[in-house]
């Protein structure tokens, strides 16, 4: 079974990157989940950590959506997680200058909202899951290396909005999913973990979407769990060389 997947974990010096994770957490890690749509990844995370053996590892403090009618908000409520609708007001058609000001303001509102719900630089992880807002650097600087995202392709291939369709249309034989740190670019941050999804000869876009979402729902919670355990190290991707320590995640599952 495992031969079907290659799960690649880039491990690196987490002491400098994860000061908040250096000791085994006794307190749960406070999590905020940022969403815009269906919220299937959000729900997969919530369900995973509801399993008896996983309880107490994380505390889902808040789900924030920039879309009022996102189904994710309903799903979060059903799981008894506080929700906040925080519109970004970043509209198409406004100038780049205005966009950048609005993004900066949104970063401050998001920081305030998260901190109000207990998600702080000291004990917080922010998981973007289908969040359609480009996050401003002020937010990333406030939560250094604490903002992660899931993407439905094997980055750096097929970044952006059409990860699944792009890979399918290109005719690649394998695609997959990637969990990565968020940086200022679009899907360009350091890769944390990937899971490969092979594309069958008779694959359709619909069957591929299903496989990709299944892989996402398996991978994302497990990566969060390893972050909780402090098992994640990362390699600075600008400094990868032969001496880089490749990683082994000690599974405690
Ligand atoms: C996922 O495919 C994720 O990789 C991408 O957006 C989609 C969100 O789906 N960033 P959902 O809202 O979690 O169902």
Coordinates of N, CA and C and ligand atoms in Angstrom, one line a residue:
X1 N 0.8 -1.2 0.0 CA 0.0 0.0 0.0 C 0.9 1.2 0.0
X2 N 1.9 1.2 0.9 CA 2.7 2.4 1.0 C 3.5 2.6 -0.2
X3 N 3.8 1.5 -1.0 CA 4.5 1.7 -2.2 C 3.8 2.6 -3.2
X4 N 2.5 2.7 -3.0 CA 1.7 3.5 -3.9 C 1.9 5.0 -3.7
X5 N 2.4 5.3 -2.5 CA 2.6 6.7 -2.2 C 4.0 7.0 -1.9
X6 N 4.4 8.2 -2.3 CA 5.7 8.6 -1.7 C 5.4 9.8 -0.9
X7 N 5.6 9.7 0.4 CA 5.3 10.9 1.2 C 6.7 11.5 1.5
X8 N 6.8 12.7 1.1 CA 8.1 13.3 1.3 C 8.0 14.4 2.4
X9 N 8.8 14.3 3.4 CA 8.8 15.3 4.4 C 10.1 16.0 4.5
X10 N 10.1 17.3 4.3 CA 11.3 18.1 4.3 C 11.4 18.5 5.8
X11 N 12.5 18.0 6.4 CA 12.7 18.3 7.8 C 13.8 19.3 8.0
X12 N 13.7 20.2 8.8 CA 14.8 21.1 9.0 C 14.8 21.7 10.4
X13 N 15.7 22.6 10.7 CA 16.1 23.1 12.0 C 14.9 23.7 12.7
X14 N 14.1 22.9 13.3 CA 12.9 23.5 13.8 C 13.1 24.4 15.0
X15 N 14.2 24.2 15.7 CA 14.4 25.0 16.9 C 14.4 26.5 16.5
X16 N 15.0 26.9 15.4 CA 14.9 28.3 15.0 C 13.5 28.6 14.4
X17 N 12.9 27.6 13.8 CA 11.6 27.9 13.1 C 10.4 27.8 13.9
X18 N 10.5 26.8 14.9 CA 9.3 26.5 15.7 C 9.6 26.7 17.2
X19 N 10.0 27.9 17.6 CA 10.3 28.0 19.1 C 9.1 27.5 19.9
X20 N 7.9 27.7 19.4 CA 6.7 27.3 20.1 C 6.5 25.8 20.2
X21 N 7.3 25.1 19.4 CA 7.1 23.6 19.4 C 8.3 22.8 19.9
X22 N 9.3 23.5 20.5 CA 10.5 22.8 20.8 C 10.3 21.8 21.9
X23 N 9.4 22.1 22.8 CA 9.2 21.2 23.9 C 7.9 20.4 23.5
X24 N 7.8 19.2 24.0 CA 6.6 18.5 23.7 C 5.4 19.3 24.4
X25 N 4.4 19.5 23.6 CA 3.3 20.3 24.1 C 2.5 19.5 25.1
X26 N 2.3 20.2 26.3 CA 1.4 19.6 27.2 C 0.0 20.2 27.0
X27 N 0.0 21.4 26.6 CA -1.2 22.1 26.3 C -1.5 21.8 24.8
X28 N -2.8 21.7 24.4 CA -3.1 21.5 23.0 C -2.6 22.7 22.2
X29 N -2.3 22.4 21.0 CA -1.9 23.5 20.1 C -3.2 24.2 19.6
X30 N -3.2 25.5 19.7 CA -4.4 26.3 19.3 C -4.4 26.5 17.8
X31 N -5.5 26.1 17.2 CA -5.5 26.1 15.8 C -6.6 27.0 15.3
X32 N -6.3 27.8 14.2 CA -7.3 28.5 13.5 C -7.3 27.9 12.1
X33 N -8.5 27.8 11.5 CA -8.6 27.3 10.2 C -9.2 28.4 9.3
X34 N -8.6 28.7 8.2 CA -9.0 29.7 7.3 C -9.7 29.1 6.1
X35 N -10.9 29.5 5.8 CA -11.6 28.8 4.7 C -12.3 29.8 3.8
X36 N -12.8 29.3 2.6 CA -13.6 30.2 1.8 C -14.7 29.3 1.1
X37 N -14.6 28.0 1.2 CA -15.6 27.2 0.4 C -16.2 26.1 1.2
X38 N -16.0 24.9 0.7 CA -16.8 23.7 1.2 C -16.3 23.3 2.6
X39 N -15.1 23.4 2.8 CA -14.6 23.1 4.2 C -14.4 21.6 4.4
X40 N -14.2 20.8 3.3 CA -14.0 19.4 3.5 C -12.7 19.1 4.3
X41 N -11.6 19.9 3.9 CA -10.3 19.7 4.6 C -10.5 20.1 6.1
X42 N -11.2 21.2 6.3 CA -11.4 21.6 7.7 C -12.1 20.5 8.5
X43 N -13.1 19.9 7.9 CA -13.9 18.9 8.6 C -13.0 17.7 8.8
X44 N -12.1 17.3 7.8 CA -11.2 16.2 8.0 C -10.3 16.4 9.2
X45 N -9.8 17.6 9.4 CA -9.0 18.0 10.5 C -9.7 17.8 11.8
X46 N -10.9 18.4 11.8 CA -11.7 18.3 13.1 C -12.1 16.9 13.4
X47 N -12.4 16.1 12.4 CA -12.8 14.7 12.7 C -11.6 13.9 13.2
X48 N -10.5 14.1 12.5 CA -9.3 13.3 12.9 C -8.9 13.5 14.4
X49 N -9.0 14.8 14.8 CA -8.6 15.1 16.2 C -9.7 14.8 17.2
X50 N -10.8 14.3 16.7 CA -11.9 13.9 17.6 C -11.7 12.5 18.0
X51 N -10.9 11.7 17.3 CA -10.7 10.3 17.6 C -10.2 10.2 19.1
X52 N -10.6 9.2 19.8 CA -10.2 9.2 21.2 C -8.7 9.3 21.4
X53 N -7.9 8.7 20.6 CA -6.5 8.7 20.8 C -5.9 10.1 20.5
X54 N -6.6 10.9 19.8 CA -6.0 12.1 19.3 C -6.5 13.3 20.1
X55 N -7.5 13.1 21.0 CA -8.1 14.2 21.7 C -7.1 14.9 22.5
X56 N -7.2 16.2 22.6 CA -6.3 17.0 23.4 C -5.0 17.4 22.8
X57 N -4.8 17.0 21.5 CA -3.6 17.4 20.8 C -3.7 18.8 20.3
X58 N -4.9 19.1 19.7 CA -5.2 20.4 19.2 C -6.4 21.0 19.9
X59 N -6.5 22.3 19.9 CA -7.8 22.9 20.2 C -8.2 23.8 19.0
X60 N -9.3 23.4 18.3 CA -9.7 24.2 17.2 C -10.4 25.4 17.7
X61 N -9.7 26.6 17.7 CA -10.2 27.8 18.4 C -11.2 28.5 17.5
X62 N -11.0 28.6 16.2 CA -11.8 29.4 15.4 C -11.7 29.0 13.9
X63 N -12.8 29.1 13.2 CA -12.8 28.9 11.7 C -13.2 30.3 11.2
X64 N -12.3 30.8 10.3 CA -12.6 32.2 9.7 C -12.8 32.0 8.2
X65 N -13.9 32.6 7.8 CA -14.2 32.6 6.3 C -14.3 34.0 5.8
X66 N -13.8 34.3 4.6 CA -14.0 35.6 4.0 C -15.3 35.6 3.2
X67 N -15.9 34.4 3.1 CA -17.2 34.3 2.3 C -18.3 34.0 3.3
X68 N -19.3 34.8 3.2 CA -20.4 34.7 4.1 C -21.1 33.4 4.1
X69 N -21.3 32.9 2.8 CA -22.1 31.7 2.6 C -21.3 30.4 2.5
X70 N -20.1 30.5 2.9 CA -19.2 29.3 2.7 C -19.8 28.1 3.5
X71 N -20.0 27.0 2.9 CA -20.5 25.8 3.5 C -19.6 25.4 4.7
X72 N -18.4 25.7 4.6 CA -17.4 25.4 5.7 C -17.9 26.0 7.0
X73 N -18.6 27.2 7.0 CA -19.0 27.8 8.3 C -20.1 26.9 8.9
X74 N -21.0 26.4 8.1 CA -22.0 25.5 8.6 C -21.4 24.2 9.2
X75 N -20.4 23.7 8.5 CA -19.8 22.5 8.9 C -19.1 22.7 10.3
X76 N -18.4 23.9 10.4 CA -17.7 24.2 11.6 C -18.7 24.3 12.8
X77 N -19.8 24.9 12.5 CA -20.8 25.1 13.6 C -21.3 23.7 14.1
X78 N -21.5 22.8 13.1 CA -22.0 21.4 13.5 C -20.9 20.7 14.3
X79 N -19.7 21.1 14.2 CA -18.6 20.6 15.0 C -18.3 21.4 16.2
X80 N -19.2 22.3 16.5 CA -19.1 23.2 17.7 C -17.8 24.0 17.8
X81 N -17.3 24.5 16.6 CA -16.1 25.3 16.6 C -16.6 26.8 16.3
X82 N -16.1 27.7 17.1 CA -16.5 29.1 16.8 C -16.2 29.6 15.4
X83 N -17.1 30.3 14.8 CA -16.9 30.8 13.4 C -16.9 32.3 13.4
X84 N -16.1 32.8 12.4 CA -16.1 34.2 12.2 C -16.2 34.5 10.7
X85 N -17.1 35.3 10.2 CA -17.1 35.8 8.8 C -16.4 37.1 8.8
X86 N -15.3 37.1 8.1 CA -14.4 38.3 8.0 C -14.2 38.6 6.5
X87 N -15.0 39.5 5.9 CA -14.9 39.8 4.5 C -13.6 40.5 4.2
X88 N -13.0 40.2 3.1 CA -11.7 40.8 2.8 C -11.8 42.1 2.1
X89 N -12.9 42.3 1.4 CA -13.1 43.5 0.6 C -12.1 43.7 -0.4
X90 N -11.3 42.7 -0.8 CA -10.4 42.8 -1.9 C -11.1 42.4 -3.2
X91 N -11.5 43.4 -3.9 CA -12.3 43.1 -5.1 C -11.5 43.2 -6.4
X92 N -11.9 42.4 -7.3 CA -11.3 42.6 -8.7 C -11.7 44.0 -9.2
X93 N -10.8 44.6 -9.9 CA -11.2 45.9 -10.5 C -10.6 47.0 -9.7
X94 N -10.2 46.8 -8.4 CA -9.6 47.9 -7.7 C -8.1 47.9 -8.1
X95 N -7.5 49.1 -7.9 CA -6.1 49.2 -8.3 C -5.2 48.3 -7.4
X96 N -4.0 48.0 -7.9 CA -3.1 47.2 -7.1 C -2.7 47.9 -5.8
X97 N -2.6 49.2 -5.9 CA -2.2 49.9 -4.7 C -3.3 49.8 -3.6
X98 N -4.6 49.9 -4.1 CA -5.7 49.8 -3.2 C -5.8 48.3 -2.6
X99 N -5.5 47.4 -3.5 CA -5.5 46.0 -3.1 C -4.5 45.7 -2.0
X100 N -3.3 46.3 -2.2 CA -2.3 46.1 -1.2 C -2.6 46.7 0.2
X101 N -3.2 47.9 0.1 CA -3.7 48.6 1.4 C -4.7 47.7 2.0
X102 N -5.7 47.2 1.2 CA -6.8 46.4 1.8 C -6.3 45.1 2.4
X103 N -5.3 44.5 1.7 CA -4.7 43.3 2.2 C -4.0 43.5 3.6
X104 N -3.3 44.6 3.7 CA -2.6 45.0 4.9 C -3.6 45.2 6.0
X105 N -4.7 45.9 5.7 CA -5.8 46.1 6.7 C -6.4 44.7 7.1
X106 N -6.6 43.9 6.2 CA -7.2 42.6 6.4 C -6.3 41.8 7.4
X107 N -5.0 41.9 7.1 CA -4.0 41.2 8.0 C -4.2 41.6 9.4
X108 N -4.4 42.8 9.7 CA -4.5 43.3 11.1 C -5.8 42.8 11.7
X109 N -6.9 42.8 10.9 CA -8.2 42.3 11.4 C -8.1 40.8 11.7
X110 N -7.4 40.1 10.8 CA -7.3 38.7 11.0 C -6.4 38.4 12.3
X111 N -5.4 39.1 12.5 CA -4.5 38.9 13.7 C -5.4 39.2 14.9
X112 N -6.1 40.3 14.9 CA -7.0 40.6 16.1 C -8.0 39.5 16.3
X113 N -8.6 39.0 15.3 CA -9.6 38.0 15.4 C -9.0 36.7 16.0
X114 N -7.9 36.3 15.5 CA -7.3 35.1 15.9 C -6.8 35.2 17.4
X115 N -6.2 36.3 17.7 CA -5.8 36.5 19.1 C -6.9 36.5 20.1
X116 N -8.0 37.1 19.6 CA -9.2 37.1 20.5 C -9.7 35.7 20.8
X117 N -9.4 34.8 19.8 CA -9.8 33.4 20.0 C -8.7 32.5 20.6
X118 N -7.6 33.1 21.0 CA -6.6 32.4 21.7 C -5.5 31.8 20.8
X119 N -5.5 32.2 19.5 CA -4.5 31.7 18.6 C -3.4 32.8 18.5
X120 N -2.3 32.6 19.1 CA -1.2 33.6 19.3 C 0.1 33.1 18.7
X121 N 1.1 34.0 18.6 CA 2.4 33.5 18.1 C 3.0 32.5 19.0
X122 N 2.6 32.5 20.3 CA 3.2 31.6 21.3 C 2.6 30.2 21.2
X123 N 1.4 30.1 20.9 CA 0.8 28.7 20.9 C -0.3 28.7 19.8
X124 N 0.1 28.9 18.6 CA -0.9 28.9 17.5 C -0.4 28.3 16.2
X125 N -1.3 27.7 15.5 CA -1.0 27.2 14.1 C -2.2 27.7 13.3
X126 N -1.9 28.2 12.2 CA -2.9 28.7 11.3 C -2.9 27.8 10.0
X127 N -4.1 27.2 9.8 CA -4.2 26.2 8.7 C -5.1 26.8 7.6
X128 N -4.5 27.2 6.5 CA -5.4 27.6 5.4 C -5.9 26.4 4.7
X129 N -7.2 26.3 4.4 CA -7.8 25.2 3.8 C -8.8 25.7 2.7
X130 N -8.3 25.9 1.6 CA -9.2 26.5 0.5 C -9.5 28.0 0.8
X131 N -8.6 28.7 1.4 CA -8.8 30.1 1.7 C -8.3 30.9 0.5
X132 N -9.2 31.7 0.0 CA -9.0 32.3 -1.3 C -8.5 33.8 -1.2
X133 N -7.8 34.1 -0.1 CA -7.3 35.4 0.1 C -5.7 35.3 0.1
X134 N -5.1 36.2 -0.6 CA -3.6 36.2 -0.5 C -3.2 36.9 0.8
X135 N -2.5 36.2 1.6 CA -2.2 36.6 3.0 C -1.0 37.6 2.9
X136 N -1.3 38.8 3.6 CA -0.3 39.8 3.6 C 0.9 39.5 4.5
X137 N 2.1 40.0 4.1 CA 3.3 39.7 4.9 C 3.2 40.1 6.4
X138 N 2.5 41.1 6.7 CA 2.3 41.5 8.1 C 1.8 40.4 8.9
X139 N 0.9 39.7 8.4 CA 0.3 38.5 9.1 C 1.3 37.4 9.2
X140 N 2.1 37.2 8.1 CA 3.1 36.1 8.2 C 4.2 36.4 9.1
X141 N 4.5 37.7 9.2 CA 5.6 38.1 10.1 C 5.1 38.0 11.6
X142 N 3.8 38.2 11.8 CA 3.3 38.1 13.1 C 3.3 36.7 13.6
X143 N 3.0 35.8 12.7 CA 3.0 34.3 13.0 C 4.1 33.6 12.2
X144 N 5.4 33.8 12.5 CA 6.4 33.3 11.7 C 6.4 31.8 11.6
X145 N 6.4 31.2 10.4 CA 6.4 29.8 10.2 C 5.3 29.1 10.9
X146 N 4.2 29.8 11.1 CA 3.0 29.1 11.8 C 1.8 29.1 10.9
X147 N 2.0 29.5 9.6 CA 0.9 29.5 8.7 C 1.1 28.4 7.6
X148 N 0.2 27.4 7.5 CA 0.4 26.4 6.5 C -0.8 26.3 5.6
X149 N -0.6 25.6 4.5 CA -1.7 25.5 3.5 C -1.6 24.2 2.8
X150 N -2.8 23.8 2.3 CA -2.8 22.5 1.5 C -3.1 22.9 0.1
X151 N -2.4 22.2 -0.9 CA -2.6 22.5 -2.3 C -2.8 21.2 -3.0
X152 N -3.8 21.2 -4.0 CA -4.2 19.9 -4.6 C -3.3 19.5 -5.8
X153 N -2.0 19.7 -5.7 CA -1.1 19.2 -6.7 C 0.3 19.1 -6.1
X154 N 1.2 18.5 -6.8 CA 2.6 18.3 -6.3 C 3.4 19.6 -6.7
X155 N 3.4 20.5 -5.7 CA 4.2 21.8 -5.9 C 5.6 21.4 -6.1
X156 N 6.4 22.1 -6.9 CA 6.0 23.4 -7.5 C 5.3 23.3 -8.8
X157 N 4.8 22.1 -9.2 CA 4.0 22.0 -10.4 C 2.6 22.5 -10.1
X158 N 2.0 23.1 -11.0 CA 0.5 23.4 -11.0 C 0.1 24.2 -9.7
X159 N 0.8 25.4 -9.5 CA 0.3 26.2 -8.4 C -1.0 27.0 -8.8
X160 N -1.5 27.7 -7.9 CA -2.7 28.5 -8.3 C -4.0 27.8 -8.2
X161 N -5.0 28.4 -8.8 CA -6.4 27.9 -8.6 C -6.8 26.6 -9.2
X162 N -6.0 26.1 -10.2 CA -6.5 25.0 -11.0 C -5.5 23.8 -10.9
X163 N -5.1 23.5 -9.7 CA -4.1 22.5 -9.4 C -4.5 21.1 -10.0
X164 N -5.8 20.7 -9.8 CA -6.2 19.4 -10.2 C -6.4 19.4 -11.7
X165 N -7.1 20.3 -12.2 CA -7.4 20.4 -13.6 C -6.2 20.6 -14.5
X166 N -5.3 21.4 -13.9 CA -4.0 21.7 -14.7 C -3.2 20.4 -14.9
X167 N -3.1 19.7 -13.8 CA -2.3 18.4 -13.9 C -3.0 17.4 -14.8
X168 N -4.3 17.3 -14.7 CA -5.1 16.4 -15.5 C -4.9 16.8 -17.0
X169 N -5.1 18.0 -17.3 CA -5.1 18.5 -18.7 C -3.7 18.3 -19.3
X170 N -2.7 18.5 -18.4 CA -1.3 18.4 -18.9 C -0.9 16.9 -19.3
X171 N -1.7 16.0 -18.7 CA -1.4 14.6 -19.0 C -0.3 14.0 -18.1
X172 N 0.0 14.6 -17.0 CA 1.0 13.9 -16.1 C 0.5 12.6 -15.6
X173 N 1.4 11.7 -15.3 CA 1.1 10.4 -14.9 C 0.9 10.3 -13.4
X174 N 1.5 11.2 -12.7 CA 1.3 11.2 -11.2 C 1.0 12.7 -10.8
X175 N 0.2 12.9 -9.9 CA 0.0 14.2 -9.3 C -0.1 14.0 -7.8
X176 N -0.7 14.9 -7.1 CA -0.8 14.6 -5.6 C -1.2 15.8 -4.9
X177 N -0.8 15.9 -3.6 CA -1.2 17.0 -2.8 C 0.0 17.4 -2.0
X178 N 0.0 18.7 -1.6 CA 1.2 19.3 -0.9 C 0.7 20.1 0.3
X179 N 1.4 19.9 1.4 CA 1.2 20.8 2.5 C 2.5 21.6 2.6
X180 N 2.3 23.0 2.7 CA 3.5 23.8 2.6 C 3.3 25.0 3.5
X181 N 4.4 25.6 3.9 CA 4.3 26.9 4.6 C 3.8 28.0 3.7
X182 N 3.1 28.9 4.2 CA 2.7 30.0 3.4 C 3.7 31.1 3.4
X183 N 4.1 31.6 2.2 CA 5.0 32.8 2.2 C 4.2 33.8 1.3
X184 N 4.9 34.8 0.9 CA 4.2 35.9 0.2 C 3.8 35.6 -1.2
X185 N 4.3 34.5 -1.7 CA 3.9 34.1 -3.1 C 2.7 33.3 -3.1
X186 N 2.3 32.8 -4.3 CA 1.1 31.9 -4.4 C 1.6 30.5 -4.5
X187 N 1.5 29.8 -3.4 CA 1.9 28.4 -3.3 C 3.4 28.2 -3.5
X188 N 4.2 29.1 -3.0 CA 5.6 29.0 -3.2 C 6.4 28.7 -1.9
X189 N 5.7 28.6 -0.8 CA 6.4 28.5 0.5 C 7.0 27.1 0.6
X190 N 8.0 26.9 1.5 CA 8.6 25.6 1.7 C 7.7 24.5 1.9
X191 N 8.0 23.4 1.3 CA 7.2 22.2 1.3 C 7.4 21.4 2.6
X192 N 6.3 21.0 3.2 CA 6.4 20.2 4.4 C 6.1 18.8 4.1
X193 N 5.1 18.5 3.3 CA 4.8 17.1 3.1 C 4.1 17.0 1.7
X194 N 4.3 15.8 1.1 CA 3.5 15.6 -0.2 C 3.0 14.1 -0.2
X195 N 1.9 13.9 -0.9 CA 1.4 12.6 -1.1 C 1.1 12.4 -2.6
X196 N 1.6 11.4 -3.1 CA 1.5 11.2 -4.6 C 0.1 10.5 -4.9
X197 N -0.5 10.9 -5.9 CA -1.7 10.3 -6.4 C -1.5 9.9 -7.9
X198 N -1.4 8.6 -8.2 CA -1.1 8.2 -9.6 C -2.4 8.5 -10.4
X199 N -2.2 8.8 -11.7 CA -3.3 9.0 -12.6 C -3.5 7.7 -13.5
X200 N -4.7 7.1 -13.4 CA -4.9 5.9 -14.2 C -5.2 6.2 -15.6
X201 N -5.1 5.2 -16.5 CA -5.3 5.4 -17.9 C -6.8 5.9 -18.2
X202 N -7.7 5.3 -17.4 CA -9.1 5.6 -17.6 C -9.6 6.7 -16.6
X203 N -8.7 7.5 -16.1 CA -9.0 8.5 -15.1 C -9.9 9.6 -15.8
X204 N -10.8 10.1 -15.1 CA -11.6 11.3 -15.5 C -11.3 12.4 -14.5
X205 N -11.6 13.6 -14.9 CA -11.3 14.7 -14.0 C -12.1 14.5 -12.7
X206 N -13.3 14.0 -12.8 CA -14.1 13.8 -11.6 C -13.5 12.7 -10.7
X207 N -13.0 11.6 -11.3 CA -12.4 10.6 -10.4 C -11.1 11.1 -9.8
X208 N -10.4 11.9 -10.6 CA -9.1 12.4 -10.0 C -9.4 13.4 -8.9
X209 N -10.5 14.2 -9.0 CA -10.8 15.2 -8.0 C -11.1 14.4 -6.7
X210 N -11.8 13.3 -6.8 CA -12.2 12.5 -5.6 C -10.9 12.0 -5.0
X211 N -10.0 11.4 -5.8 CA -8.8 10.8 -5.2 C -7.9 11.9 -4.5
X212 N -7.9 13.1 -5.2 CA -7.1 14.2 -4.6 C -7.6 14.6 -3.3
X213 N -8.9 14.8 -3.2 CA -9.5 15.2 -1.9 C -9.3 14.2 -0.8
X214 N -9.4 12.9 -1.2 CA -9.2 11.8 -0.2 C -7.7 11.9 0.3
X215 N -6.8 12.1 -0.6 CA -5.4 12.3 -0.2 C -5.2 13.5 0.7
X216 N -5.9 14.6 0.3 CA -5.7 15.8 1.2 C -6.2 15.5 2.6
X217 N -7.4 14.8 2.6 CA -8.0 14.6 4.0 C -7.1 13.6 4.8
X218 N -6.4 12.8 4.1 CA -5.5 11.9 4.9 C -4.2 12.7 5.3
X219 N -3.7 13.5 4.4 CA -2.4 14.1 4.7 C -2.4 15.2 5.7
X220 N -3.4 16.1 5.5 CA -3.4 17.4 6.3 C -3.4 17.2 7.8
X221 N -4.4 16.4 8.3 CA -4.4 16.2 9.7 C -3.1 15.6 10.3
X222 N -2.5 14.6 9.5 CA -1.3 13.9 10.0 C -0.1 14.9 10.0
X223 N -0.1 15.8 9.1 CA 1.0 16.8 9.2 C 0.8 17.7 10.4
X224 N -0.4 18.1 10.7 CA -0.7 18.9 11.9 C -0.3 18.1 13.1
X225 N -0.6 16.8 13.1 CA -0.3 16.0 14.3 C 1.2 16.0 14.5
X226 N 2.0 15.8 13.4 CA 3.5 15.8 13.6 C 4.0 17.1 14.0
X227 N 3.4 18.2 13.6 CA 3.8 19.5 14.1 C 3.5 19.6 15.6
X228 N 2.4 19.1 16.0 CA 2.1 19.1 17.5 C 3.1 18.4 18.3
X229 N 3.6 17.2 17.7 CA 4.6 16.4 18.4 C 6.0 17.0 18.3
X230 N 6.1 18.1 17.5 CA 7.4 18.7 17.4 C 8.3 17.9 16.5
X231 N 7.8 17.0 15.7 CA 8.6 16.2 14.8 C 9.0 16.8 13.5
X232 N 8.4 17.9 13.2 CA 8.7 18.5 11.9 C 9.9 19.4 11.9
X233 N 10.8 19.0 11.0 CA 12.0 19.9 10.8 C 11.9 20.3 9.4
X234 N 12.6 21.4 9.0 CA 12.5 21.8 7.6 C 13.9 22.1 7.1
X235 N 14.0 21.9 5.8 CA 15.3 22.3 5.2 C 15.0 23.7 4.5
X236 N 15.9 24.6 4.7 CA 15.7 25.9 4.0 C 16.0 25.6 2.6
X237 N 14.9 25.8 1.8 CA 15.0 25.3 0.4 C 16.1 26.0 -0.4
X238 N 16.5 27.2 0.1 CA 17.5 27.9 -0.7 C 18.9 27.3 -0.4
X239 N 19.0 26.4 0.6 CA 20.3 25.9 1.1 C 20.4 24.4 0.9
X240 N 19.5 23.8 0.2 CA 19.5 22.3 0.1 C 20.8 21.9 -0.7
X241 N 21.5 21.0 -0.1 CA 22.7 20.4 -0.7 C 22.8 19.0 -0.3
X242 N 23.9 18.3 -0.7 CA 24.0 16.9 -0.4 C 24.0 16.6 1.1
X243 N 24.4 17.6 1.9 CA 24.6 17.3 3.3 C 23.3 17.5 4.0
X244 N 22.2 18.0 3.3 CA 21.0 18.2 4.0 C 20.5 16.9 4.6
X245 N 20.0 17.0 5.8 CA 19.5 15.9 6.5 C 18.1 15.6 6.0
X246 N 18.0 14.4 5.4 CA 16.6 14.0 5.0 C 15.9 13.4 6.2
X247 N 14.7 13.5 6.1 CA 13.9 13.4 7.2 C 13.1 12.1 7.4
X248 N 12.9 11.9 8.7 CA 12.0 10.7 9.0 C 11.1 11.3 10.0
X249 N 9.8 11.1 9.8 CA 8.9 11.5 10.8 C 8.6 10.3 11.7
X250 N 8.9 10.5 12.9 CA 8.7 9.4 13.9 C 7.2 9.4 14.1
X251 N 6.5 8.4 13.6 CA 5.1 8.4 13.8 C 4.8 7.9 15.2
X252 N 3.9 8.7 15.8 CA 3.5 8.3 17.1 C 2.0 7.9 17.1
X253 N 1.5 7.7 15.9 CA 0.1 7.4 15.7 C -0.1 5.9 16.2
Ligands
LIG1 C1 -8.7 21.9 -1.6 O1 -8.6 21.2 -2.8 C2 -7.4 22.6 -1.3 O2 -6.3 21.9 -1.7 C3 -7.5 23.9 -2.1 O3 -8.9 24.3 -2.0 C4 -9.7 23.1 -1.9 C5 -10.5 23.4 -0.7 O4 -11.5 22.4 -0.5 N1 -6.6 24.8 -1.6 P1 -12.3 22.3 0.8 O5 -13.0 23.7 1.1 O6 -11.4 21.9 1.9 O7 -13.4 21.2 0.6

